[in-house]
XYZ file of C-alpha atoms in Angstrom:
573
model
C -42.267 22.063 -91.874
C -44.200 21.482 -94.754
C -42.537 20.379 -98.038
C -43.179 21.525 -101.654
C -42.244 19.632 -104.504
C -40.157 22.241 -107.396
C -38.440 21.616 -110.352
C -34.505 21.670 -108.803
C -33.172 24.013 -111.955
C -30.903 26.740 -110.282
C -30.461 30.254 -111.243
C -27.571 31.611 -112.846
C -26.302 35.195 -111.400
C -26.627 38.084 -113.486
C -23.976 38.574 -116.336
C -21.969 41.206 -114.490
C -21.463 38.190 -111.488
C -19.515 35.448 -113.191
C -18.783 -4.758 -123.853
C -17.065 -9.879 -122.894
C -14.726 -6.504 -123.538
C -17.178 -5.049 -122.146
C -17.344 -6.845 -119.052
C -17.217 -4.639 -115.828
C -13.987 -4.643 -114.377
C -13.534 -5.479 -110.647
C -14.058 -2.021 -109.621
C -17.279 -0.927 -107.696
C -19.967 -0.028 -110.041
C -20.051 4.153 -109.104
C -16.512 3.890 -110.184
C -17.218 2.387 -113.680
C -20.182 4.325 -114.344
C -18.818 7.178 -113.212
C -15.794 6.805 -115.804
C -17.838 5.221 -118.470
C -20.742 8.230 -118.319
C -19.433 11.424 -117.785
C -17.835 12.682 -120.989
C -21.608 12.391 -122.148
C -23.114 14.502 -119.703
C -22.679 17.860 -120.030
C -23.510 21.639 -118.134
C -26.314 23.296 -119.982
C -27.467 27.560 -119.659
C -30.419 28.948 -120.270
C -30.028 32.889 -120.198
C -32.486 35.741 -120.963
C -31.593 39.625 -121.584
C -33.724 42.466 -121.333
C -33.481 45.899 -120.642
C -35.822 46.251 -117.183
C -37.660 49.486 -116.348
C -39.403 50.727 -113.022
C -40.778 53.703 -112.707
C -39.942 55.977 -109.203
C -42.074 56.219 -106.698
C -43.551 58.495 -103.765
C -45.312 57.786 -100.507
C -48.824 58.934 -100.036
C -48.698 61.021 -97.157
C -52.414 61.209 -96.371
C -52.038 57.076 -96.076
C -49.126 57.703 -93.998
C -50.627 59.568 -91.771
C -53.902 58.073 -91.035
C -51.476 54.963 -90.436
C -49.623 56.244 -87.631
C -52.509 57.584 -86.109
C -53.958 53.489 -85.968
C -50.606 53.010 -84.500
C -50.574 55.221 -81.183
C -54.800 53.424 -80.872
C -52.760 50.030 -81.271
C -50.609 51.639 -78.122
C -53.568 52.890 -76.403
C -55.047 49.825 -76.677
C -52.103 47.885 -75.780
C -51.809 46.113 -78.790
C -48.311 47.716 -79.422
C -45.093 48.353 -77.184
C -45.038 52.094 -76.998
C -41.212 52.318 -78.134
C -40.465 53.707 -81.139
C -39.096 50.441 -83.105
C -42.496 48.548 -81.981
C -44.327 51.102 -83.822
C -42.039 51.260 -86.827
C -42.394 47.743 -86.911
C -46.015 47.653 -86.762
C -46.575 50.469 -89.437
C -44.141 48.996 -92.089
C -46.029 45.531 -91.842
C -49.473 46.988 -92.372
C -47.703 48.989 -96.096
C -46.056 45.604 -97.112
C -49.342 43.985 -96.897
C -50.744 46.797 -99.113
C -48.301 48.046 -101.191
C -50.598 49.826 -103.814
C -52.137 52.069 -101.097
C -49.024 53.755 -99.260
C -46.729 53.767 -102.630
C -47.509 55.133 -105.822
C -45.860 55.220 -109.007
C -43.777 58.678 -109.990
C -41.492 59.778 -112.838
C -38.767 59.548 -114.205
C -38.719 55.902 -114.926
C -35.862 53.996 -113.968
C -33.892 51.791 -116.679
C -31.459 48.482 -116.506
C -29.755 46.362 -118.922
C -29.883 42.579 -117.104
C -29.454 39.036 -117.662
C -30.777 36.403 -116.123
C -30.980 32.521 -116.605
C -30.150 29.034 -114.889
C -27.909 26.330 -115.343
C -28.872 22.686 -115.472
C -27.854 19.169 -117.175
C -27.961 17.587 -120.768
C -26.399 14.540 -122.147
C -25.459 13.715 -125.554
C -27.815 11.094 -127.575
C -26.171 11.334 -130.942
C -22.319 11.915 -132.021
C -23.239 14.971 -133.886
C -25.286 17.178 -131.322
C -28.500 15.635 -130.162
C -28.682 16.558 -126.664
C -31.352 15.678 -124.095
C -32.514 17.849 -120.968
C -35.350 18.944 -119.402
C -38.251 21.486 -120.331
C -37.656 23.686 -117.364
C -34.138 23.860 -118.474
C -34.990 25.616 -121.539
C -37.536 27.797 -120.478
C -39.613 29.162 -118.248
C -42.986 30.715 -117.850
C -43.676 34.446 -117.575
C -44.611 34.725 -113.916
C -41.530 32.614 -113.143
C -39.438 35.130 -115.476
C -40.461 38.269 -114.294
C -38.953 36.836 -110.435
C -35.715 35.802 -112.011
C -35.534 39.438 -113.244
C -36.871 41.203 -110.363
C -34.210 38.958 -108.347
C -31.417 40.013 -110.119
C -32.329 43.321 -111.523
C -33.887 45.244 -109.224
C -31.874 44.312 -105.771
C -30.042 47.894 -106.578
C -33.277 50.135 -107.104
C -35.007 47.763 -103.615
C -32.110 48.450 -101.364
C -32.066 52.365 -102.367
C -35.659 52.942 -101.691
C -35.780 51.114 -98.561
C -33.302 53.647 -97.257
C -35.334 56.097 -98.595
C -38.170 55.179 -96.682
C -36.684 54.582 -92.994
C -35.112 57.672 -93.869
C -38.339 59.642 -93.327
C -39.044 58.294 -89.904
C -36.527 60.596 -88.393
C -34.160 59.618 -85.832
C -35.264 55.799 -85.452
C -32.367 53.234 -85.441
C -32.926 50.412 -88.151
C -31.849 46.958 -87.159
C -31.981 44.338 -89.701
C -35.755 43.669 -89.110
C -36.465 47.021 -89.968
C -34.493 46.848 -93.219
C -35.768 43.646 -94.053
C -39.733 44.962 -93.984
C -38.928 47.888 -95.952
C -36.834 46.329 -98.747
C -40.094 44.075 -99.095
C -42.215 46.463 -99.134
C -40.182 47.901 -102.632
C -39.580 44.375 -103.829
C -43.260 43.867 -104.055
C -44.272 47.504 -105.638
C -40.625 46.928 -107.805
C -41.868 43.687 -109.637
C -45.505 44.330 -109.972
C -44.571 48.038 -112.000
C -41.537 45.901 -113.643
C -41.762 46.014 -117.396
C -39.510 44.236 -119.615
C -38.535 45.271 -122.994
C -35.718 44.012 -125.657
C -36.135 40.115 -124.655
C -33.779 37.261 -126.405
C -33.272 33.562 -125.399
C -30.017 31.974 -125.788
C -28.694 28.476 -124.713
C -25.755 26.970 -124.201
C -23.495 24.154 -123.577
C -19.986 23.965 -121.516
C -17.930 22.499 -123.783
C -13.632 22.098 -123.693
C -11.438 22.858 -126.199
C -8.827 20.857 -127.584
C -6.495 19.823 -125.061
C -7.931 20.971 -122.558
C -10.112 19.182 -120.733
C -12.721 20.524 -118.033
C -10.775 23.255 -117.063
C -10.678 27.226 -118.288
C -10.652 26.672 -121.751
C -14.526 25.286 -121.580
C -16.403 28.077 -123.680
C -20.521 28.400 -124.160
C -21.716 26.726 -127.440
C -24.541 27.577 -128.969
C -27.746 24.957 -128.690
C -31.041 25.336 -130.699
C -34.076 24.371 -129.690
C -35.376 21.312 -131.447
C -38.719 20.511 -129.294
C -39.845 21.208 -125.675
C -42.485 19.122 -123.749
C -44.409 20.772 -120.890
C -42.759 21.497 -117.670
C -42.570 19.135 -114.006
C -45.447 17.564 -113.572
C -45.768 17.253 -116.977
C -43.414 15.317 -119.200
C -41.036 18.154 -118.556
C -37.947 17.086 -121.726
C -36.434 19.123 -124.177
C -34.172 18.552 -127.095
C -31.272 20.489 -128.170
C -28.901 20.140 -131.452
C -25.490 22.064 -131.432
C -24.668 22.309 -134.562
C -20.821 21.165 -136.267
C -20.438 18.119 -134.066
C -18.498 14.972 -134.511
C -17.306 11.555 -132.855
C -19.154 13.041 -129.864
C -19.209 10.534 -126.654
C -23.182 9.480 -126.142
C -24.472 7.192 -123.114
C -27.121 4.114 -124.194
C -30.776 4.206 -123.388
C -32.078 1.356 -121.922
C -35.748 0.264 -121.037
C -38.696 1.101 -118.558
C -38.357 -2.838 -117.079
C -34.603 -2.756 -116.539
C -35.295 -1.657 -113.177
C -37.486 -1.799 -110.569
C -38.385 -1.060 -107.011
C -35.070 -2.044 -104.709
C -32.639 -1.611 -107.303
C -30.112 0.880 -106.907
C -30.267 3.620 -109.081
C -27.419 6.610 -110.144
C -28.173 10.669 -110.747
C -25.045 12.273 -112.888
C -25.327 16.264 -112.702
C -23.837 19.323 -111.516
C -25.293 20.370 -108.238
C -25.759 24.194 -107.877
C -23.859 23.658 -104.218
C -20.241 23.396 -106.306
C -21.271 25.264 -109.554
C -22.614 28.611 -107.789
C -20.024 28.260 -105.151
C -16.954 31.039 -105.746
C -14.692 29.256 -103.890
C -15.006 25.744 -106.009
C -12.263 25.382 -109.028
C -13.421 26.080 -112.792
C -12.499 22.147 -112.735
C -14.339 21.437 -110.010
C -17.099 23.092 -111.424
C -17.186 21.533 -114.872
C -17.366 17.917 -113.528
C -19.948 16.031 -112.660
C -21.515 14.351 -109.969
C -22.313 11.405 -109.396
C -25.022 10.197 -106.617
C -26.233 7.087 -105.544
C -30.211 5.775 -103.818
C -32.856 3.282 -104.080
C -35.794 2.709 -106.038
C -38.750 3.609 -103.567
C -41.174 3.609 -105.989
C -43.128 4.311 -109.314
C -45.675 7.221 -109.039
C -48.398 8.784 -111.766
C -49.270 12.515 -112.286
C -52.901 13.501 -112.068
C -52.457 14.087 -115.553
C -51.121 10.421 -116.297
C -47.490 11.393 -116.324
C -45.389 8.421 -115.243
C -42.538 9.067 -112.157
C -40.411 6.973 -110.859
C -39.118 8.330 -106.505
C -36.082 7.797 -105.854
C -33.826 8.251 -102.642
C -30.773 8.968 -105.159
C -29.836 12.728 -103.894
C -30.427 15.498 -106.294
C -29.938 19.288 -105.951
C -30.628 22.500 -107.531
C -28.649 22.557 -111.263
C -28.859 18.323 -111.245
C -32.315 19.031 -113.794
C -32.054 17.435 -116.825
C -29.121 14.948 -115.437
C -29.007 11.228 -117.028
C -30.007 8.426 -113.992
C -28.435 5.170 -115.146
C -29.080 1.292 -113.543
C -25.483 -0.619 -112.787
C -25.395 -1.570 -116.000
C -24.821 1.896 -117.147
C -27.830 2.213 -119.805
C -29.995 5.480 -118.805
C -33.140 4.237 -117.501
C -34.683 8.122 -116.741
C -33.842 12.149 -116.103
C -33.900 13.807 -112.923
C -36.415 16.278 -113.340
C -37.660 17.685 -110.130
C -37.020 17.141 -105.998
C -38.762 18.004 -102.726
C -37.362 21.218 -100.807
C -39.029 22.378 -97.984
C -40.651 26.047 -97.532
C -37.471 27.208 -96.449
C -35.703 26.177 -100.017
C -33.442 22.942 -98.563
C -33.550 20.268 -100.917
C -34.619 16.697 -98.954
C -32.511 13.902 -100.264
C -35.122 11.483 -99.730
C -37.130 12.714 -102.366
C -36.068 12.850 -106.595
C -38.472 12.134 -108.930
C -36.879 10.716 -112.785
C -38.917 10.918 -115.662
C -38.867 7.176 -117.148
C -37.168 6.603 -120.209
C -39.956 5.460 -121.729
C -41.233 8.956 -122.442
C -37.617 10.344 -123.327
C -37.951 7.442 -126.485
C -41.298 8.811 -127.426
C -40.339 12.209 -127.436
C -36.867 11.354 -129.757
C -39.042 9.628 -132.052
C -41.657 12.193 -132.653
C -38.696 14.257 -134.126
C -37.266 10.796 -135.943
C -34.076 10.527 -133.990
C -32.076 7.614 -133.407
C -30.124 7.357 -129.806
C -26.522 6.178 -131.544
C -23.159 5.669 -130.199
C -19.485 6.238 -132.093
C -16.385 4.264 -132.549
C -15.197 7.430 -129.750
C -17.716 5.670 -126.740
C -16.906 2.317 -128.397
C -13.152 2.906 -127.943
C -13.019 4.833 -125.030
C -15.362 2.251 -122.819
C -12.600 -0.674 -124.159
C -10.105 1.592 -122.985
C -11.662 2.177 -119.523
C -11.693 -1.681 -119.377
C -8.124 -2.398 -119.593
C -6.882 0.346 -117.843
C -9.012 -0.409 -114.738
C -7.680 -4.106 -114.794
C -4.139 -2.400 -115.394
C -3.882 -3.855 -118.857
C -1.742 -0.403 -119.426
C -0.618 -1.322 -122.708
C -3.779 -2.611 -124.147
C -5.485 0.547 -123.107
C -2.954 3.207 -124.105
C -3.564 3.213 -127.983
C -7.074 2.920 -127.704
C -7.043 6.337 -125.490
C -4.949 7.748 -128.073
C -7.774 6.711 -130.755
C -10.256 8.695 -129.024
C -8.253 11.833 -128.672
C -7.650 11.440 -132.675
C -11.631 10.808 -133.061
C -12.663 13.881 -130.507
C -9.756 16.606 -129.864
C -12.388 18.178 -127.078
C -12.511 14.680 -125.231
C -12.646 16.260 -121.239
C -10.736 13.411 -119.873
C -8.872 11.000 -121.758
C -6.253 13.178 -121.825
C -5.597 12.452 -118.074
C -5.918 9.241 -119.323
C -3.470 8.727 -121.167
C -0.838 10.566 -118.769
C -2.168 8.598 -116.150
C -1.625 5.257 -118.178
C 2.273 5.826 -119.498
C 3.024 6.843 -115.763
C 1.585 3.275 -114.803
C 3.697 1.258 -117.608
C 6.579 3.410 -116.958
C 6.202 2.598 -113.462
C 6.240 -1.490 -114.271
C 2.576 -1.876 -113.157
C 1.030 -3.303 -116.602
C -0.293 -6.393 -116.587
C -1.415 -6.531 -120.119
C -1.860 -10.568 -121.351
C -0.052 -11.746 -124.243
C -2.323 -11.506 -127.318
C -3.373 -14.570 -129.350
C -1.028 -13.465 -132.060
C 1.657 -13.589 -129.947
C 1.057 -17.356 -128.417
C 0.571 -18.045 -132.203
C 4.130 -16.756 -133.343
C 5.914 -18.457 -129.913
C 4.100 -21.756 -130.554
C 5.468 -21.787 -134.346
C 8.358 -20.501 -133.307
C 8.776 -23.579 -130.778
C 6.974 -26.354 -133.358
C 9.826 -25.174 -136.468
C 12.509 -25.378 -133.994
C 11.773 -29.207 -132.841
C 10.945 -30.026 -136.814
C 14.687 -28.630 -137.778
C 16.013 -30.811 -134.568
C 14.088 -33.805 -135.766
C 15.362 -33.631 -139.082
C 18.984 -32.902 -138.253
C 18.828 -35.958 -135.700
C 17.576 -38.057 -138.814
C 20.246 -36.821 -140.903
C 23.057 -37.876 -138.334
C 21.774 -41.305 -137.888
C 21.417 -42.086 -141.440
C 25.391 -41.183 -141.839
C 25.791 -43.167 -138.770
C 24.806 -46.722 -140.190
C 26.117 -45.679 -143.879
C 28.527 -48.750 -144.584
C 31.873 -48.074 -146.663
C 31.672 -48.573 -150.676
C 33.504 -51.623 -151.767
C 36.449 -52.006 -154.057
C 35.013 -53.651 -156.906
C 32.107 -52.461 -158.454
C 28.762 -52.309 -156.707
C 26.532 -55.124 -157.954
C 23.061 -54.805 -158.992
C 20.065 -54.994 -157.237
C 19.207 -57.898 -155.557
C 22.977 -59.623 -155.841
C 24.804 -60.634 -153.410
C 28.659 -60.138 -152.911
C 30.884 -63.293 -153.563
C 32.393 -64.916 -150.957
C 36.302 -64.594 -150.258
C 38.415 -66.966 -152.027
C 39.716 -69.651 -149.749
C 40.956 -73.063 -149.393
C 38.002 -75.483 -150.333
C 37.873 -78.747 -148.033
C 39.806 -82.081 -148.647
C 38.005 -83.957 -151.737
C 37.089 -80.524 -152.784
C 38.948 -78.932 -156.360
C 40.630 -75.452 -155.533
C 39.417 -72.690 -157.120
C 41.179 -70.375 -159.492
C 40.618 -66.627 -159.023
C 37.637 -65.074 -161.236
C 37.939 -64.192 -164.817
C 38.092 -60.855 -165.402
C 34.189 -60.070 -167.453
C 33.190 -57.993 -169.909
C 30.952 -56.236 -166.895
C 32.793 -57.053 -163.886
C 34.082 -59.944 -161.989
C 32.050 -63.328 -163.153
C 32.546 -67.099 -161.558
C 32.665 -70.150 -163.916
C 29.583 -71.932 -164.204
C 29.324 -74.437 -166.096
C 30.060 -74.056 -169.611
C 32.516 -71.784 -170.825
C 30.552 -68.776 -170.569
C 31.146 -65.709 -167.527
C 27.807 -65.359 -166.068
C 27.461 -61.302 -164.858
C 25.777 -60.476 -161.157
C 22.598 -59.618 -161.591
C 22.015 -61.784 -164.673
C 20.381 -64.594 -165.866
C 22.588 -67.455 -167.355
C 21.697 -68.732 -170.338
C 22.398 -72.306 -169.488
C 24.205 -74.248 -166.852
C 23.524 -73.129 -163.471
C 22.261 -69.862 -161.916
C 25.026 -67.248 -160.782
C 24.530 -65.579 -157.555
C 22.357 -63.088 -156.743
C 19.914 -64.347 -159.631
C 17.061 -66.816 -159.606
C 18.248 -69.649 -162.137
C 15.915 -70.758 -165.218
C 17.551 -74.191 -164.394
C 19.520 -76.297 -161.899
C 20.048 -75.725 -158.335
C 19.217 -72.350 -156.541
C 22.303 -70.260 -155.723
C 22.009 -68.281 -152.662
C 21.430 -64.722 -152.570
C 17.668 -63.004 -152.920
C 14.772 -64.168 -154.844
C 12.154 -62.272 -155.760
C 10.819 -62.486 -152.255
C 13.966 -62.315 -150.181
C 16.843 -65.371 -149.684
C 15.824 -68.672 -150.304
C 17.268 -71.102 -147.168
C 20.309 -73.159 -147.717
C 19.858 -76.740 -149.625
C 19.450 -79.171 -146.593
C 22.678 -80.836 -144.859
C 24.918 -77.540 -146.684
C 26.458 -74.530 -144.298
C 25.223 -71.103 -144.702
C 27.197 -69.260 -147.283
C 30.085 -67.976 -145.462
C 31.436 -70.647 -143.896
C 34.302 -71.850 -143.761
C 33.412 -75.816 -144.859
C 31.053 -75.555 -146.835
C 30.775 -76.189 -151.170
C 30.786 -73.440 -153.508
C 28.524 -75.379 -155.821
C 26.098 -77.866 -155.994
C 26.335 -81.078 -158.397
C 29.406 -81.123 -160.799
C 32.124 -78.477 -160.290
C 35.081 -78.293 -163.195
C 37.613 -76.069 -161.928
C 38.925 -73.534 -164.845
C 42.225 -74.871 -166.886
C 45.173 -73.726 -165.886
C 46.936 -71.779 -168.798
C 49.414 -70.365 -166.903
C 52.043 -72.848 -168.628
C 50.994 -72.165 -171.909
């Protein structure tokens, strides 16, 4: 069967009816994208009220007539069956392709209130309200308006006069053929007599409230109309502001080459198949899609209009829906896809307006794609909670329910994450600052050790203080007093000094440790103006014992050198 190419908006029923953070995380890419993307992308309406008026209507008899008498020739003739449903048949075929001559319009005219619109897909640009879509999402054109209204309004007034009609042919049994001719047959007459009065535009987007998520709280808010291009195959975008916006999540644009033929592209959107469906979850309803397809191939409009096909499946209500590459930057919008004559949509078939063209159009009206601290955060977030960093993750969820109350999702999030910790899964690496505090921690430790080690050995090799008073620097402690050899004069004990204990040397003058005599020889510990060199440091360490003479010390050895006069006795005196 023969396919047509349509823009896949669907309509709505009548009102009465219803970053090296930002790596990607071992997770497939749907499953990132998915995560990362659909806060941004959003259900949009479209709606238009009117009051609709018909007027009644009567069958020309004299038509009637003369068109049942062609009937029984058709029989003659054998063009017909002769039973009566052949002929019923026959006659309400030949009325439904000529409406105007077997009906005519009648008072009193016939009045509804009705509503009538579609529902399709936007996505945020800006965090305060910038929202893109597509042109046939916005609006449509009058022929295309009056069949949304005849649709939805006039079913009632179409089913009553088709009853009306098989009515009049007496006894004859109507199976669902029959019915189906003569509701056409008032469909037709219905919507070309149709007149519309009263007629206002509104549209919308689905957003939550605080708290709670994509569920039954989601209420319509306003959207105005900032600029509309020209409908599929044109370059069919729109742009919408709502108005008292903040910290809104946004999705990046990305460029014309970032893809190309091969590379797998992704539709986000909300297929009419779950949002039209009664029997689908207000959740279910409110969340988007996400489908997956090549790159077949880039096409151009007759009018120069740049297309890229795609095998990426899109449905009725998936207009106006962001298509991303794996590196989650929008490269187009799903604008329009192949259905065949009997309405199926073919999934081999989308067609994505490049991005390209959605640029140009944002900068005819000066505005700047931008992203908030909320996408910034919540992306980070997504990050470490997909590589079960639980702990890293959880405050930066609870950032971006501060920055945006009406966040859909991170709410889940963030119940989803303390479960996780609470359950012992998180995996979250010790930060720098942490490593930083250990390591100190460790290197202040093994510093105090060190210097308490040092402390100990010093008291270790401490020697005890001596008896007498500590000489100064650079003397050396006396010998003992002890028996000198044979030959040798004995020694007297030391003479009590003005400073100290002195030996005799020489004259009759104490010489002090740490001195320098004024004549005679050198005490200890000094280096003598005169005379022989007494041991103990110079002024570059001990001097070595006069040749033939034991080391100070021993035993044998002379306590001077050259002429010794032992002190006088005065003990007898």
């Amino acid at each position: 069967m023969a396919a047509v190419v349509m823009a896949v908006a669907l309509p709505a029923s009548p009102a009465a009816a219803d970053p090296a953070t930002d790596e990607r995380p071992d997770v497939p890419v749907g499953t990132w994208l998915a995560a990362r993307t659909q806060p941004a992308v959003q259900l949009t309406t479209f709606t238009y009220t009117a009051t609709v008026s018909v007027p009644s209507n009567t069958i020309n008899q004299a038509q009637i007539e003369q068109l049942s008498q062609q009937a029984v020739e058709a029989v003659t003739a054998g063009k017909i069956s002769s039973d009566e449903r052949s002929i019923a048949k026959w006659i309400f075929q030949q009325i439904a392709a000529n409406v105007d001559a077997y009906v005519s319009a009648a008072t009193p005219e016939r009045t509804v209130d009705a509503e009538v619109g579609g529902m399709c897909t936007g996505w945020w640009v800006t965090p305060d309200g910038y929202m893109v879509t597509g042109a046939h999402c916005v609006q449509v054109g009058e022929t295309e308006l009056s069949q949304l209204f005849a649709q939805q309004a006039l079913k009632k007034f179409n089913e009553q006069d088709a009853k009306e009609i098989i009515n009049g042919l007496g006894d004859l049994a109507a199976d669902e053929e029959i019915l189906k001719l003569a509701q056409q047959i008032y469909i037709t007459f219905n919507t070309n007599n149709m007149k519309l009065s009263n007629l206002k535009q509104s549209l919308n987007v689905m957003q939550s409230l605080p708290g709670g998520g994509v569920d039954k709280t989601a209420k319509a808010v306003p959207a105005e109309l900032v600029s509309v291009g020209e409908s599929y195959p044109g370059k069919d975008f729109a742009l919408l502001k709502v108005n008292g916006q903040q910290n809104l999540p946004t999705v990046p644009l990305g460029d014309d080459a970032d893809v190309r033929t091969g590379d797998t592209l992704y539709i986000s959107g909300f297929p009419g198949l779950v949002t039209n469906t009664p029997f689908f979850s207000l959740e279910s309803k409110l969340e988007p899609a996400l489908t997956e397809g090549p790159y077949n191939a880039k096409r151009t409009t007759q009018t120069g209009v740049p297309y890229i096909q795609t095998q990426a499946p899109s449905y009725k209500g998936n207009s106006g829906g962001p298509v991303f590459s794996k590196d989650g930057k929008v490269i187009g919008m799903l604008i329009a896809g192949t259905v065949s004559e009997g309405g199926e949509a073919s999934e081999s078939e989308s067609f994505v307006l490049p991005v390209g063209i959605i640029k140009e159009k944002l900068g005819e009206k000066n505005i700047k794609p931008a992203q908030a601290i909320t996408t910034t955060r919540y992306n980070e977030a997504l990050n470490d909670f997909f590589r079960n960093h639980y702990s890293a993750a959880l405050p930066k969820f609870r950032e971006v329910q501060a920055l945006f109350p009406n966040h859909p999702y991170v709410a889940k999030y963030i119940s989803d994450t303390q479960q996780a910790i609470s359950a012992g899964k998180d995996e979250t690496p010790k930060s720098i600052l942490v490593w930083v505090l250990i390591g100190a921690g460790v290197l202040v430790a093994i510093v105090i050790a060190l210097v308490l080690v040092s402390v100990l050995r010093r008291r270790r090799r401490r020697r005890p203080e001596p008896s007498f008073a500590p000489p100064s620097y650079g003397a050396v402690p006396p010998p003992p007093w002890q028996q000198l050899p044979a030959g040798q004069a004995q020694v007297s004990p030391p003479v009590q000094g003005a400073y100290g204990q002195g030996y005799g040397a020489g004259g009759n003058e104490a010489a002090h440790y740490g001195s320098a005599p004024h004549n005679g020889n050198a005490p200890y510990g000094s280096a003598p103006h005169n005379g022989n060199a007494q041991y103990g440091p110079g002024q570059y360490g001990p001097p070595a014992p006069p040749q033939g003479q034991a080391p100070l010390g021993d035993q044998t050895r002379a306590v001077r050198y050259g002429q010794f006069m032992p002190p006088p006795d005065d003990r007898n005196a």
